[in-house]
Coordinates of C-alpha atoms in Angstrom, one line a residue:
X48 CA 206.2 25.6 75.5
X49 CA 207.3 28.4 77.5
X50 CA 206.1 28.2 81.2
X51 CA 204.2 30.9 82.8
X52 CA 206.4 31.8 85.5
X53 CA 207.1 35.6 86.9
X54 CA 203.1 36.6 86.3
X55 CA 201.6 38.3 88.9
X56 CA 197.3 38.3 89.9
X57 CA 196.4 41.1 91.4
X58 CA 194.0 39.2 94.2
X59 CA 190.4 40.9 96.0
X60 CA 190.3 39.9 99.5
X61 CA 187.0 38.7 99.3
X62 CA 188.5 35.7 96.9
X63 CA 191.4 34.6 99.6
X64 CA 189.8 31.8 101.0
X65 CA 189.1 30.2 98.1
X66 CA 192.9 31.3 96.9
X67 CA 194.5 29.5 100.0
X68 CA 192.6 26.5 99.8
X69 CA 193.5 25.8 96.4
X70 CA 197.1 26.7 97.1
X71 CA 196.4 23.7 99.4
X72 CA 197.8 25.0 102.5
X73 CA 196.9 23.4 106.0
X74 CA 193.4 24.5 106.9
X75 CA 195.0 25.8 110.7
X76 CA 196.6 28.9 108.4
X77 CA 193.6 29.7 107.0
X78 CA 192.4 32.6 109.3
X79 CA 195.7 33.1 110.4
X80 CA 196.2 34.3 107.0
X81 CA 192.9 36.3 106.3
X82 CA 193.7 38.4 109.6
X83 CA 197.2 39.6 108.1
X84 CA 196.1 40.6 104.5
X85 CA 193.3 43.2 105.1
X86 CA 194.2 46.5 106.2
X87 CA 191.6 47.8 108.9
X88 CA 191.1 51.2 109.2
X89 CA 189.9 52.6 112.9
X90 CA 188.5 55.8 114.3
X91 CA 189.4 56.6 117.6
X92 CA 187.6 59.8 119.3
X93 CA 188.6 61.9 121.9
X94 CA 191.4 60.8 123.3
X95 CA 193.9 62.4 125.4
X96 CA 196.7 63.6 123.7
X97 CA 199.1 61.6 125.6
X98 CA 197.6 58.3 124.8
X99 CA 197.5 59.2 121.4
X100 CA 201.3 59.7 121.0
X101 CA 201.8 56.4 123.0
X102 CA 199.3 54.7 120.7
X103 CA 201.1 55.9 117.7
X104 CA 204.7 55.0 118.7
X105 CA 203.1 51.5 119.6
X106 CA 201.5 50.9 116.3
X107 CA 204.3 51.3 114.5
X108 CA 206.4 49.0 116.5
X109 CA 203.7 46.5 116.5
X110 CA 203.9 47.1 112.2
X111 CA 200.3 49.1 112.0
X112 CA 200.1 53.1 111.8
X113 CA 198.6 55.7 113.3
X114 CA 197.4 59.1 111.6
X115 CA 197.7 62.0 114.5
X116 CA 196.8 65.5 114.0
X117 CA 199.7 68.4 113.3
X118 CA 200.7 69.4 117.5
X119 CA 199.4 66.1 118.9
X120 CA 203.5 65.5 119.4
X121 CA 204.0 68.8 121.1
X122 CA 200.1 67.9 123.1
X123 CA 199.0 71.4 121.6
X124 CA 195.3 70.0 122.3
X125 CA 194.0 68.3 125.2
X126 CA 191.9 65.7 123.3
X127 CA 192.3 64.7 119.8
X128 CA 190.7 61.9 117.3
X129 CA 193.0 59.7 116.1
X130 CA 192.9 56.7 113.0
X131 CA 194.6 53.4 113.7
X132 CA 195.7 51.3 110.3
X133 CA 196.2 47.9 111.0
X134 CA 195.7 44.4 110.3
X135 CA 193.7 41.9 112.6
X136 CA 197.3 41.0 113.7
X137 CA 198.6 44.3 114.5
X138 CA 195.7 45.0 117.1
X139 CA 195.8 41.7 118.5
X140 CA 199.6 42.8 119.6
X141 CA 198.5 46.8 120.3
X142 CA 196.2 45.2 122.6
X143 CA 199.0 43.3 124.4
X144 CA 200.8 46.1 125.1
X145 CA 197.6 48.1 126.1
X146 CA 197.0 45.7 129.3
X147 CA 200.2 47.1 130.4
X148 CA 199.3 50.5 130.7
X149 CA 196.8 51.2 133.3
X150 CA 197.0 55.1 132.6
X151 CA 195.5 57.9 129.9
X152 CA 192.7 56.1 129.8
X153 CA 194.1 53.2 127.8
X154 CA 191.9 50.6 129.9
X155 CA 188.7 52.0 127.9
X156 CA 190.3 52.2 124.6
X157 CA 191.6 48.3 125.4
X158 CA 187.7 47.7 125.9
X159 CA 186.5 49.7 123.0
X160 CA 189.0 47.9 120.8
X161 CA 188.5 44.4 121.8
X162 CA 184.4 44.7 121.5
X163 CA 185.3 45.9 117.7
X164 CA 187.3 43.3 116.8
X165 CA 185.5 40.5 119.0
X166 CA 182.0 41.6 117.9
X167 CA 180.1 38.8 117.1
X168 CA 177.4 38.7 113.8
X169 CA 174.5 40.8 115.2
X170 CA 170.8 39.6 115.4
X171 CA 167.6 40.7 116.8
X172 CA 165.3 38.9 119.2
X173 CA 162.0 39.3 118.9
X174 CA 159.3 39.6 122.2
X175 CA 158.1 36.0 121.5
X176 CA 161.7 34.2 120.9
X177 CA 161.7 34.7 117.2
X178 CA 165.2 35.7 116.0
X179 CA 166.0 37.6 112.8
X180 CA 169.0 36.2 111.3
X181 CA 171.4 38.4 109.2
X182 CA 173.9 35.5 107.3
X183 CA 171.9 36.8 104.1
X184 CA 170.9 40.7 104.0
X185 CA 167.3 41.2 104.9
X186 CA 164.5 43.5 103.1
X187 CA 161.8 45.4 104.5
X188 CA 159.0 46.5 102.7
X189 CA 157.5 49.8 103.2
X190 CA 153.8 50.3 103.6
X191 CA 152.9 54.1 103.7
X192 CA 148.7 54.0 105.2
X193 CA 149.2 57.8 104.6
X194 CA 147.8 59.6 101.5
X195 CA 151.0 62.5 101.5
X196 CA 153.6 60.1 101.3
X197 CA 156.5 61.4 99.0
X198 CA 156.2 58.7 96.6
X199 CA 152.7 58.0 95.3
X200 CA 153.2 54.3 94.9
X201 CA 154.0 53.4 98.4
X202 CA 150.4 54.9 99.4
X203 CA 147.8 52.3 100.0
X204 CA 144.5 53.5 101.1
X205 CA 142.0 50.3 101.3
X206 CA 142.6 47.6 104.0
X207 CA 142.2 45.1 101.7
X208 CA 144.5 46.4 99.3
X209 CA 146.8 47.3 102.2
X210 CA 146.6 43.1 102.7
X211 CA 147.5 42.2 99.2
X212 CA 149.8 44.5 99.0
X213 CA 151.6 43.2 101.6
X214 CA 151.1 39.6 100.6
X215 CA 152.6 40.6 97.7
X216 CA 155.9 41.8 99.4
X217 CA 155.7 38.6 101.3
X218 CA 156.1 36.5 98.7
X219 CA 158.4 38.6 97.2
X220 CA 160.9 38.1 100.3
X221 CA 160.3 40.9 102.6
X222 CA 161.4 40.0 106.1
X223 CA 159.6 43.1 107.8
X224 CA 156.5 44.7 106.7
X225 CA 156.7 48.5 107.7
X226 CA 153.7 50.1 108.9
X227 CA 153.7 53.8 108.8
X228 CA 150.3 56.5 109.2
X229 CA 152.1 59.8 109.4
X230 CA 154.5 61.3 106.3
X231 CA 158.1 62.0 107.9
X232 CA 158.8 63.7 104.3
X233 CA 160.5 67.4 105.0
X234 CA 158.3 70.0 105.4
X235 CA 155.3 67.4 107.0
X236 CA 153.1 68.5 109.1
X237 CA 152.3 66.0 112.1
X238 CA 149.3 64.3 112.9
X239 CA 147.3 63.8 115.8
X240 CA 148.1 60.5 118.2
X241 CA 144.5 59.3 117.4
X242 CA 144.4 59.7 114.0
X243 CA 147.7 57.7 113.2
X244 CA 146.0 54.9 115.2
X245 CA 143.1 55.1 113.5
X246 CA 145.4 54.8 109.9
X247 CA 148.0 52.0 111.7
X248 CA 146.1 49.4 114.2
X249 CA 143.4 47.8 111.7
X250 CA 146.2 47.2 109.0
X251 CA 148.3 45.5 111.8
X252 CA 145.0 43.1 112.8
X253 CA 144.4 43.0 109.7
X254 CA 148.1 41.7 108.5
X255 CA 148.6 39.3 111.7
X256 CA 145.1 37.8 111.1
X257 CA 146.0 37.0 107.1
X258 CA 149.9 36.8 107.8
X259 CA 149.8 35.5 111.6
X260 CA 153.8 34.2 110.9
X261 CA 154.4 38.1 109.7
X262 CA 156.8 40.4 111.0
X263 CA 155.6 43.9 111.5
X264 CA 157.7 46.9 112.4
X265 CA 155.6 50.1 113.2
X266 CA 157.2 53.5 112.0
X267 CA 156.0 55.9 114.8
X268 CA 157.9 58.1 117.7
X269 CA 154.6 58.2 119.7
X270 CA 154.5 56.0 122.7
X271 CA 151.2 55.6 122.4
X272 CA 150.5 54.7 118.9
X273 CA 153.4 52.0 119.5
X274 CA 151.8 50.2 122.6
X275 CA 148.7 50.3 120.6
X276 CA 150.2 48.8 117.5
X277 CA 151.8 45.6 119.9
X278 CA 148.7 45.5 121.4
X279 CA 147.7 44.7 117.3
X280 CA 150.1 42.3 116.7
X281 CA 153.3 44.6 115.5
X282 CA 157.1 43.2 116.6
X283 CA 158.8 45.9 116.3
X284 CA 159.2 49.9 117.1
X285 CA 160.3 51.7 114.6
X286 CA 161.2 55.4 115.8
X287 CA 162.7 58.1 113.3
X288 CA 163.1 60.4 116.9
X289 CA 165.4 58.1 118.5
X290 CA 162.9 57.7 121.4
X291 CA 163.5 61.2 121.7
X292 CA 160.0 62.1 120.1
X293 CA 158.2 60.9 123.3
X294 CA 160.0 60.2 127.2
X295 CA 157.7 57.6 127.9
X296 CA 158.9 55.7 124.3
X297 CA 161.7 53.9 125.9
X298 CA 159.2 52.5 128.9
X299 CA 157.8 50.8 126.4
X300 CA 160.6 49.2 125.0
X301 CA 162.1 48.1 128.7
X302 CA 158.3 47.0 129.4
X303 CA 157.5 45.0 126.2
X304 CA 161.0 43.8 125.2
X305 CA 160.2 44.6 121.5
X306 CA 163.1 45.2 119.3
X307 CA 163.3 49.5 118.3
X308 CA 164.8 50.8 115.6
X309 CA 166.5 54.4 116.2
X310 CA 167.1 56.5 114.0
X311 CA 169.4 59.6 113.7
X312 CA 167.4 62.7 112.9
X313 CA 167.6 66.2 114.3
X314 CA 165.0 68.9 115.1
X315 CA 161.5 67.3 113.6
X316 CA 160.1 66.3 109.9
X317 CA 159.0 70.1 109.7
X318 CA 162.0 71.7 109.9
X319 CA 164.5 69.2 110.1
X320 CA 166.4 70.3 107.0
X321 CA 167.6 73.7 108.8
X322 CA 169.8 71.2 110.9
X323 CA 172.2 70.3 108.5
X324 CA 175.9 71.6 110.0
X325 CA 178.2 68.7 111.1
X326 CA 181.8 68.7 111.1
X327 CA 182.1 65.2 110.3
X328 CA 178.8 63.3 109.6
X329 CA 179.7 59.7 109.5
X330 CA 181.5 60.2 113.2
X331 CA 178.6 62.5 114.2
X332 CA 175.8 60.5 113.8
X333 CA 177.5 57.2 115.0
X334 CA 178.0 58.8 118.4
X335 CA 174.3 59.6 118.6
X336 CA 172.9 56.2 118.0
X337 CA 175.6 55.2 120.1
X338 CA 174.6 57.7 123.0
X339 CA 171.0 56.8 122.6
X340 CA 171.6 52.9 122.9
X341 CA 172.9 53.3 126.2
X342 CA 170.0 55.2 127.3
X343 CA 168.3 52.1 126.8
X344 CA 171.4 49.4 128.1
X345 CA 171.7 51.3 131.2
X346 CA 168.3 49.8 132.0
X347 CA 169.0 46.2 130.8
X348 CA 167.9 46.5 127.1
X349 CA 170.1 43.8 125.3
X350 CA 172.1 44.5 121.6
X351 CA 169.6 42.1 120.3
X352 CA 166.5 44.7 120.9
X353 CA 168.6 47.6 119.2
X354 CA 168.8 48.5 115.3
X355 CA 170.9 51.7 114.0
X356 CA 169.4 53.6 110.8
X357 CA 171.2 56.3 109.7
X358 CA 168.4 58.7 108.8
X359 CA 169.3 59.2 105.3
X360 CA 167.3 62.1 104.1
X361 CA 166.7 63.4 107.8
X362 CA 168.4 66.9 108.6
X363 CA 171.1 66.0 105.9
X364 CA 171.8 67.4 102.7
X365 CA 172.7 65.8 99.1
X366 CA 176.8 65.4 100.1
X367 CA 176.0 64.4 103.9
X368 CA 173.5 61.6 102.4
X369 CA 176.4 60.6 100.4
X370 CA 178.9 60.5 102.9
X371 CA 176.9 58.4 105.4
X372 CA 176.0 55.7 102.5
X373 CA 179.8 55.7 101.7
X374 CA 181.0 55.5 105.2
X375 CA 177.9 52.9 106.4
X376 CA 181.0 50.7 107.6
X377 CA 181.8 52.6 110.6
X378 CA 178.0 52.0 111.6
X379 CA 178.1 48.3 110.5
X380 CA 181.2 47.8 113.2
X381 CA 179.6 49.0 116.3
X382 CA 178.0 45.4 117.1
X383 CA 174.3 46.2 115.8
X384 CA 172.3 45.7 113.5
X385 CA 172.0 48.6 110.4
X386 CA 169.0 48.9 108.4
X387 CA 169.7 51.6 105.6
X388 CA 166.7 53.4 104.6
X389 CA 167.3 55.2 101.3
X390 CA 165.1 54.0 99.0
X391 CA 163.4 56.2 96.2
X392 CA 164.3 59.7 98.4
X393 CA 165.2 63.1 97.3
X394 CA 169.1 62.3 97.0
X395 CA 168.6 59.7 94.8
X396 CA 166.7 62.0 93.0
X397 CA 169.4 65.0 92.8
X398 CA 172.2 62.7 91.9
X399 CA 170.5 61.6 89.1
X400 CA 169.5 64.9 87.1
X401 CA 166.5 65.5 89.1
X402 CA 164.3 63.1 88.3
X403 CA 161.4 62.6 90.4
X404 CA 160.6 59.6 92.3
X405 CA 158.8 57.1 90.4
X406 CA 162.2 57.3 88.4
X407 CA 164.5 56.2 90.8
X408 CA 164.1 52.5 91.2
X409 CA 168.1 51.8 89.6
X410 CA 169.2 54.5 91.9
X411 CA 167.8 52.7 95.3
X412 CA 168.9 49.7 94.3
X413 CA 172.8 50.6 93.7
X414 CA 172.1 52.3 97.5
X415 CA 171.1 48.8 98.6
X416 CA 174.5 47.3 96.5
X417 CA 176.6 49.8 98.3
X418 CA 174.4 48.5 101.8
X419 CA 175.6 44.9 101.2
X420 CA 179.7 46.4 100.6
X421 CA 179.4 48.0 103.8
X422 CA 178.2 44.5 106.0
X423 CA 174.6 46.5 106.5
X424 CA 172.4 44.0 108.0
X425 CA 168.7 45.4 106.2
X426 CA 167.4 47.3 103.7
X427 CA 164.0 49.5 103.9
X428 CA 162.5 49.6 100.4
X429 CA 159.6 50.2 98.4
X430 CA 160.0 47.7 95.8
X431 CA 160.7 44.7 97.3
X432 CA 161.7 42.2 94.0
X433 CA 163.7 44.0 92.4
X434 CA 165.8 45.5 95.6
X435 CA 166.2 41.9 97.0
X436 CA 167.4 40.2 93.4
X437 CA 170.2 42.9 93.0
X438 CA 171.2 42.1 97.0
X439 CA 171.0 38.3 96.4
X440 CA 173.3 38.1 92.6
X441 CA 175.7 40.5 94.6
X442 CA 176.0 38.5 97.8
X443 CA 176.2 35.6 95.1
X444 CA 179.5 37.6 93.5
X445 CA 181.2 38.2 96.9
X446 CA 181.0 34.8 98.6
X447 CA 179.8 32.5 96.0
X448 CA 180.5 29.5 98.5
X449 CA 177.3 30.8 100.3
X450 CA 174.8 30.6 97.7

């Protein structure tokens, strides 16, 4: 019989360990291996030009790449972006060479770099010690205490069925409740600070008396409705201004220690989708959530109390929405944690002949499929089940050793 030699596998990368281990090679080559076979793509922005060509010329000595723009040679701009392609090897050595050039500022792209490739598997800590652990993707279910919400069967009006419905997403697997009063749908009008507390605070008592082990997120950009929702029992903020809604919002997270999630959105729910011009989306609204963490790290606030979303539906149109959800790595690589929030919206919606909400489950859930790809860390969904079975039989596919 006629051997099989000379055929080739084509291999993913996500099957390599188990590849090399039954190869049988000695368990010390393992990583070694994995950090040579995966190409890494980097963004570097706004550089100067200088550094740029050095970068380049050293890249390709070390065996990686480096895209530059047309002139950077002849330094026809000051500062330019540049994109580094590399493996896990290729910028350890890059980075070797960068500790020998105290100049251009190469000493903050050495930092940059190192905190990319060092960053370690993000959490969050809660105000009373509990941590929220991201070696499986969590889900958290959306509860709208609103009666305008865009999709009709996320509104609960009754308490009690505000409780069961909750219990429900409990024990379907939800990780976070979220409690919302005011619609953030475009074109909503706002509501007053006492009326969203009216909506938000007895569900929250309601929830921790029932659910005392609950985790409760309150989606809100007022200050006030916040400290009266902890004061209720809720563990974390949940801002779609970026604490930008209210100056006094990031007091209370210095003062309370409560985990906030910021958001990227521009202008306010009302006319929000007049704000749609970027020049490059993915990049732009990285360095926003970026810029707004360090408003709150400057005053001591730890990695573990921050969480990036997008704002997927918020001043964006149909392409941008697409282009963030496709380039969710580049968020997913910055060292926090990345809730994607796309479930059942108006892009889902569009892509898929206009159909109208209630029609868009399937839709959501390949948006959560695409979350897990990208190493997102949470989903925000209305329909908790079915969301968290298509995460769990595609984490299943990509490590199965995890299961």
């Amino acid at each position: 019989m006629e051997g099989r030699g000379g055929m080739i596998l084509k291999l993913e990368p996500q099957t390599l360990a188990n590849e090399f281990s039954q190869l049988g090679i000695h368990p010390a080559s393992e990583a070694i291996f994995l950090h040579k076979s995966e190409i890494v793509p980097l963004k570097i922005l706004d550089i100067r030009t200088p550094a740029a060509n050095i970068i380049k010329q050293e890249m390709l000595a070390c065996g990686g790449d480096c895209a530059i723009p047309a002139g950077c040679v002849v330094c026809a701009e000051e500062r330019v972006d540049v994109i580094l392609l590399g493996t896990y090897k290729h910028y350890t050595r890059l980075l070797e060479k960068l500790t020998q050039m105290p100049y251009f500022g190469m000493a903050g792209i050495k930092s940059e770099l190192m905190a990319i490739l060092d960053a370690p598997i993000p959490q969050t800590i809660l105000a009373d010690g509990r941590t929220l652990n991201y070696d499986k993707m969590l889900v958290m279910g959306i509860l709208n205490i609103t009666p305008d919400s865009f999709y009709a069967g996320s509104r609960v009006p009754q308490l009690e069925q505000v409780v069961e419905k909750a219990g429900e997403m409990l024990r379907q697997g939800a990780a976070v409740l979220d409690i919302g009063g005011e619609s953030t749908r475009p074109g909503s009008d706002a509501l007053t600070a006492d009326e969203e507390q009216k909506r938000v605070v007895p569900v929250i008592k309601a929830l921790k008396e029932r659910y005392p082990a609950c985790v409760i997120s309150i989606d809100t950009y007022r200050a006030s409705t916040a400290e009266a929702a902890l004061a209720a029992g809720a563990d974390i903020i949940n801002d779609v201004t970026a604490m930008e809604g209210d100056a006094a919002m990031s007091d209370l997270v210095v003062g309370s220690k409560v985990p906030i999630i910021l958001m990227h959105m521009r202008g306010t729910p009302k006319n929000m989708q007049q704000n749609c011009e970027y020049k490059n989306v993915v990049t732009e609204v990285a360095a926003y959530l970026l810029q707004r963490a360090k408003v709150l790290e400057n005053r001591g606030v730890a990695k573990e109390k921050i969480i990036f979303d997008p704002g997927i539906g918020f001043a964006k149109n149909i392409e941008q929405n697409l282009q963030l959800m496709q380039g969710l790595k580049s968020l997913t690589g910055l060292g926090y944690p990345v809730l994607l929030a796309a479930s059942r919206k108006s892009t889902i919606g569009s892509v898929l002949g206009g159909i109208p909400a209630e029609e868009r489950l399937e839709g959501t859930i390949a948006a959560s499929c695409q979350a897990v790809y990208a190493g997102a860390q949470m989903v925000r969904v209305h329909d908790v089940q079915e969301n968290l079975r298509a995460i769990r039989m595609l984490e299943a596919i990509l490590c199965p050793s995890h299961i």
